[in-house]
């Protein structure tokens, strides 16, 4: 294969391939040789874009942070300025078909990687903090006290992270309806005994 053919593969192509391998096979399989074989290209293309595997892994983390957090939040804000509508849309994201399943696989693999790597851990911690802060602000906008908003944000975020792991065999409609009931229940700013969403089936 020619050098020019190698150069046609972009930096993003390598990052996307590395992310796919991470999601399906784990961080140990994200190796230059493995990726080159997957992309059917020589290693020269890799070193045209990256100095090392470490640089590639950092690019994977940066790409995930942008696509799975910053871009998602900006999209939610663009769709609606209403905090409750943003909350309802957010809680439904893990349930949206193949794209959501792929995102969940990436997230699970990233978190497994973060358990053994300080750089990955720092990125995951940063993303968690950013996401929780956004959700906390939504609850504050809906009238919850600062402490209650913080607690509810952690509770909802825990639900979002677990959504792809608990009852994955349940239908999308069942999971979506449950998610909406939970979002409504958490968003309703009232004592639990009086919450109108508490007793809904």
PDB file of N, CA and C in Angstrom, residues 68-115:
ATOM      1  N   UNK A  68     -19.776  12.365  24.421  1.00  0.00           N
ATOM      2  CA  UNK A  68     -20.703  11.776  25.382  1.00  0.00           C
ATOM      3  C   UNK A  68     -21.130  12.747  26.481  1.00  0.00           C
ATOM      4  N   UNK A  69     -20.542  13.918  26.512  1.00  0.00           N
ATOM      5  CA  UNK A  69     -20.882  14.854  27.590  1.00  0.00           C
ATOM      6  C   UNK A  69     -21.157  16.254  27.056  1.00  0.00           C
ATOM      7  N   UNK A  70     -20.119  16.925  26.594  1.00  0.00           N
ATOM      8  CA  UNK A  70     -20.283  18.318  26.189  1.00  0.00           C
ATOM      9  C   UNK A  70     -21.272  18.459  25.028  1.00  0.00           C
ATOM     10  N   UNK A  71     -21.139  17.607  24.019  1.00  0.00           N
ATOM     11  CA  UNK A  71     -22.033  17.688  22.860  1.00  0.00           C
ATOM     12  C   UNK A  71     -23.458  17.318  23.236  1.00  0.00           C
ATOM     13  N   UNK A  72     -23.610  16.340  24.124  1.00  0.00           N
ATOM     14  CA  UNK A  72     -24.947  15.910  24.565  1.00  0.00           C
ATOM     15  C   UNK A  72     -25.644  17.038  25.315  1.00  0.00           C
ATOM     16  N   UNK A  73     -24.934  17.655  26.227  1.00  0.00           N
ATOM     17  CA  UNK A  73     -25.528  18.734  27.017  1.00  0.00           C
ATOM     18  C   UNK A  73     -25.895  19.923  26.134  1.00  0.00           C
ATOM     19  N   UNK A  74     -25.028  20.271  25.197  1.00  0.00           N
ATOM     20  CA  UNK A  74     -25.340  21.368  24.288  1.00  0.00           C
ATOM     21  C   UNK A  74     -26.568  21.045  23.445  1.00  0.00           C
ATOM     22  N   UNK A  75     -26.692  19.789  23.030  1.00  0.00           N
ATOM     23  CA  UNK A  75     -27.853  19.368  22.248  1.00  0.00           C
ATOM     24  C   UNK A  75     -29.134  19.490  23.058  1.00  0.00           C
ATOM     25  N   UNK A  76     -29.081  19.097  24.323  1.00  0.00           N
ATOM     26  CA  UNK A  76     -30.251  19.205  25.194  1.00  0.00           C
ATOM     27  C   UNK A  76     -30.677  20.667  25.360  1.00  0.00           C
ATOM     28  N   UNK A  77     -29.708  21.547  25.515  1.00  0.00           N
ATOM     29  CA  UNK A  77     -30.002  22.962  25.699  1.00  0.00           C
ATOM     30  C   UNK A  77     -30.608  23.578  24.434  1.00  0.00           C
ATOM     31  N   UNK A  78     -30.147  23.087  23.286  1.00  0.00           N
ATOM     32  CA  UNK A  78     -30.664  23.614  22.024  1.00  0.00           C
ATOM     33  C   UNK A  78     -32.092  23.151  21.753  1.00  0.00           C
ATOM     34  N   UNK A  79     -32.435  21.951  22.215  1.00  0.00           N
ATOM     35  CA  UNK A  79     -33.775  21.419  21.969  1.00  0.00           C
ATOM     36  C   UNK A  79     -34.829  22.104  22.818  1.00  0.00           C
ATOM     37  N   UNK A  80     -34.446  22.487  24.032  1.00  0.00           N
ATOM     38  CA  UNK A  80     -35.429  23.111  24.927  1.00  0.00           C
ATOM     39  C   UNK A  80     -34.721  23.940  25.984  1.00  0.00           C
ATOM     40  N   UNK A  81     -35.357  25.034  26.371  1.00  0.00           N
ATOM     41  CA  UNK A  81     -34.828  25.863  27.460  1.00  0.00           C
ATOM     42  C   UNK A  81     -35.487  25.501  28.785  1.00  0.00           C
ATOM     43  N   UNK A  82     -36.463  24.588  28.735  1.00  0.00           N
ATOM     44  CA  UNK A  82     -37.190  24.175  29.932  1.00  0.00           C
ATOM     45  C   UNK A  82     -36.409  23.071  30.656  1.00  0.00           C
ATOM     46  N   UNK A  83     -36.135  23.283  31.930  1.00  0.00           N
ATOM     47  CA  UNK A  83     -35.295  22.350  32.689  1.00  0.00           C
ATOM     48  C   UNK A  83     -35.919  20.965  32.811  1.00  0.00           C
ATOM     49  N   UNK A  84     -37.216  20.904  33.024  1.00  0.00           N
ATOM     50  CA  UNK A  84     -37.849  19.604  33.167  1.00  0.00           C
ATOM     51  C   UNK A  84     -37.847  18.841  31.842  1.00  0.00           C
ATOM     52  N   UNK A  85     -38.064  19.546  30.739  1.00  0.00           N
ATOM     53  CA  UNK A  85     -38.013  18.884  29.433  1.00  0.00           C
ATOM     54  C   UNK A  85     -36.602  18.352  29.156  1.00  0.00           C
ATOM     55  N   UNK A  86     -35.588  19.098  29.552  1.00  0.00           N
ATOM     56  CA  UNK A  86     -34.214  18.637  29.393  1.00  0.00           C
ATOM     57  C   UNK A  86     -33.971  17.386  30.239  1.00  0.00           C
ATOM     58  N   UNK A  87     -34.532  17.382  31.447  1.00  0.00           N
ATOM     59  CA  UNK A  87     -34.373  16.232  32.339  1.00  0.00           C
ATOM     60  C   UNK A  87     -35.036  14.986  31.746  1.00  0.00           C
ATOM     61  N   UNK A  88     -36.234  15.145  31.219  1.00  0.00           N
ATOM     62  CA  UNK A  88     -36.953  14.021  30.620  1.00  0.00           C
ATOM     63  C   UNK A  88     -36.221  13.489  29.386  1.00  0.00           C
ATOM     64  N   UNK A  89     -35.676  14.402  28.601  1.00  0.00           N
ATOM     65  CA  UNK A  89     -34.913  13.985  27.416  1.00  0.00           C
ATOM     66  C   UNK A  89     -33.632  13.268  27.828  1.00  0.00           C
ATOM     67  N   UNK A  90     -32.982  13.785  28.840  1.00  0.00           N
ATOM     68  CA  UNK A  90     -31.725  13.200  29.317  1.00  0.00           C
ATOM     69  C   UNK A  90     -31.915  11.782  29.831  1.00  0.00           C
ATOM     70  N   UNK A  91     -32.958  11.560  30.604  1.00  0.00           N
ATOM     71  CA  UNK A  91     -33.153  10.249  31.203  1.00  0.00           C
ATOM     72  C   UNK A  91     -33.552   9.197  30.164  1.00  0.00           C
ATOM     73  N   UNK A  92     -34.013   9.659  29.004  1.00  0.00           N
ATOM     74  CA  UNK A  92     -34.392   8.730  27.933  1.00  0.00           C
ATOM     75  C   UNK A  92     -33.228   8.389  27.011  1.00  0.00           C
ATOM     76  N   UNK A  93     -32.131   9.119  27.103  1.00  0.00           N
ATOM     77  CA  UNK A  93     -31.008   8.911  26.186  1.00  0.00           C
ATOM     78  C   UNK A  93     -30.445   7.490  26.194  1.00  0.00           C
ATOM     79  N   UNK A  94     -30.274   6.851  27.363  1.00  0.00           N
ATOM     80  CA  UNK A  94     -29.701   5.496  27.358  1.00  0.00           C
ATOM     81  C   UNK A  94     -30.607   4.451  26.724  1.00  0.00           C
ATOM     82  N   UNK A  95     -31.816   4.830  26.339  1.00  0.00           N
ATOM     83  CA  UNK A  95     -32.798   3.865  25.849  1.00  0.00           C
ATOM     84  C   UNK A  95     -33.040   3.981  24.346  1.00  0.00           C
ATOM     85  N   UNK A  96     -32.262   4.782  23.664  1.00  0.00           N
ATOM     86  CA  UNK A  96     -32.556   5.090  22.263  1.00  0.00           C
ATOM     87  C   UNK A  96     -31.806   4.184  21.288  1.00  0.00           C
ATOM     88  N   UNK A  97     -32.172   2.921  21.259  1.00  0.00           N
ATOM     89  CA  UNK A  97     -31.738   1.995  20.227  1.00  0.00           C
ATOM     90  C   UNK A  97     -30.274   1.635  20.191  1.00  0.00           C
ATOM     91  N   UNK A  98     -29.811   1.277  18.989  1.00  0.00           N
ATOM     92  CA  UNK A  98     -28.451   0.772  18.792  1.00  0.00           C
ATOM     93  C   UNK A  98     -27.390   1.801  19.159  1.00  0.00           C
ATOM     94  N   UNK A  99     -27.647   3.053  18.850  1.00  0.00           N
ATOM     95  CA  UNK A  99     -26.679   4.097  19.159  1.00  0.00           C
ATOM     96  C   UNK A  99     -26.455   4.200  20.667  1.00  0.00           C
ATOM     97  N   UNK A 100     -27.531   4.085  21.430  1.00  0.00           N
ATOM     98  CA  UNK A 100     -27.419   4.142  22.895  1.00  0.00           C
ATOM     99  C   UNK A 100     -26.686   2.923  23.429  1.00  0.00           C
ATOM    100  N   UNK A 101     -26.948   1.755  22.843  1.00  0.00           N
ATOM    101  CA  UNK A 101     -26.263   0.541  23.274  1.00  0.00           C
ATOM    102  C   UNK A 101     -24.768   0.627  23.010  1.00  0.00           C
ATOM    103  N   UNK A 102     -24.411   1.186  21.868  1.00  0.00           N
ATOM    104  CA  UNK A 102     -22.995   1.361  21.546  1.00  0.00           C
ATOM    105  C   UNK A 102     -22.340   2.327  22.536  1.00  0.00           C
ATOM    106  N   UNK A 103     -23.024   3.420  22.837  1.00  0.00           N
ATOM    107  CA  UNK A 103     -22.493   4.394  23.793  1.00  0.00           C
ATOM    108  C   UNK A 103     -22.317   3.769  25.169  1.00  0.00           C
ATOM    109  N   UNK A 104     -23.268   2.908  25.552  1.00  0.00           N
ATOM    110  CA  UNK A 104     -23.185   2.234  26.847  1.00  0.00           C
ATOM    111  C   UNK A 104     -21.995   1.283  26.894  1.00  0.00           C
ATOM    112  N   UNK A 105     -21.742   0.577  25.803  1.00  0.00           N
ATOM    113  CA  UNK A 105     -20.604  -0.348  25.743  1.00  0.00           C
ATOM    114  C   UNK A 105     -19.287   0.412  25.889  1.00  0.00           C
ATOM    115  N   UNK A 106     -19.202   1.565  25.235  1.00  0.00           N
ATOM    116  CA  UNK A 106     -18.002   2.392  25.351  1.00  0.00           C
ATOM    117  C   UNK A 106     -17.820   2.864  26.784  1.00  0.00           C
ATOM    118  N   UNK A 107     -18.919   3.318  27.394  1.00  0.00           N
ATOM    119  CA  UNK A 107     -18.849   3.847  28.760  1.00  0.00           C
ATOM    120  C   UNK A 107     -18.437   2.762  29.758  1.00  0.00           C
ATOM    121  N   UNK A 108     -18.994   1.573  29.625  1.00  0.00           N
ATOM    122  CA  UNK A 108     -18.652   0.475  30.524  1.00  0.00           C
ATOM    123  C   UNK A 108     -17.169   0.123  30.403  1.00  0.00           C
ATOM    124  N   UNK A 109     -16.691   0.062  29.171  1.00  0.00           N
ATOM    125  CA  UNK A 109     -15.280  -0.275  28.943  1.00  0.00           C
ATOM    126  C   UNK A 109     -14.354   0.819  29.457  1.00  0.00           C
ATOM    127  N   UNK A 110     -14.755   2.074  29.276  1.00  0.00           N
ATOM    128  CA  UNK A 110     -13.961   3.184  29.795  1.00  0.00           C
ATOM    129  C   UNK A 110     -13.862   3.149  31.319  1.00  0.00           C
ATOM    130  N   UNK A 111     -14.958   2.828  31.959  1.00  0.00           N
ATOM    131  CA  UNK A 111     -14.953   2.784  33.416  1.00  0.00           C
ATOM    132  C   UNK A 111     -14.118   1.609  33.930  1.00  0.00           C
ATOM    133  N   UNK A 112     -14.124   0.512  33.203  1.00  0.00           N
ATOM    134  CA  UNK A 112     -13.266  -0.618  33.570  1.00  0.00           C
ATOM    135  C   UNK A 112     -11.791  -0.228  33.415  1.00  0.00           C
ATOM    136  N   UNK A 113     -11.501   0.483  32.339  1.00  0.00           N
ATOM    137  CA  UNK A 113     -10.137   0.975  32.112  1.00  0.00           C
ATOM    138  C   UNK A 113      -9.723   1.941  33.219  1.00  0.00           C
ATOM    139  N   UNK A 114     -10.644   2.807  33.629  1.00  0.00           N
ATOM    140  CA  UNK A 114     -10.345   3.821  34.643  1.00  0.00           C
ATOM    141  C   UNK A 114     -10.026   3.209  36.007  1.00  0.00           C
ATOM    142  N   UNK A 115     -10.438   1.978  36.236  1.00  0.00           N
ATOM    143  CA  UNK A 115     -10.158   1.322  37.513  1.00  0.00           C
ATOM    144  C   UNK A 115      -8.677   0.963  37.657  1.00  0.00           C
TER     145      UNK A 115
END
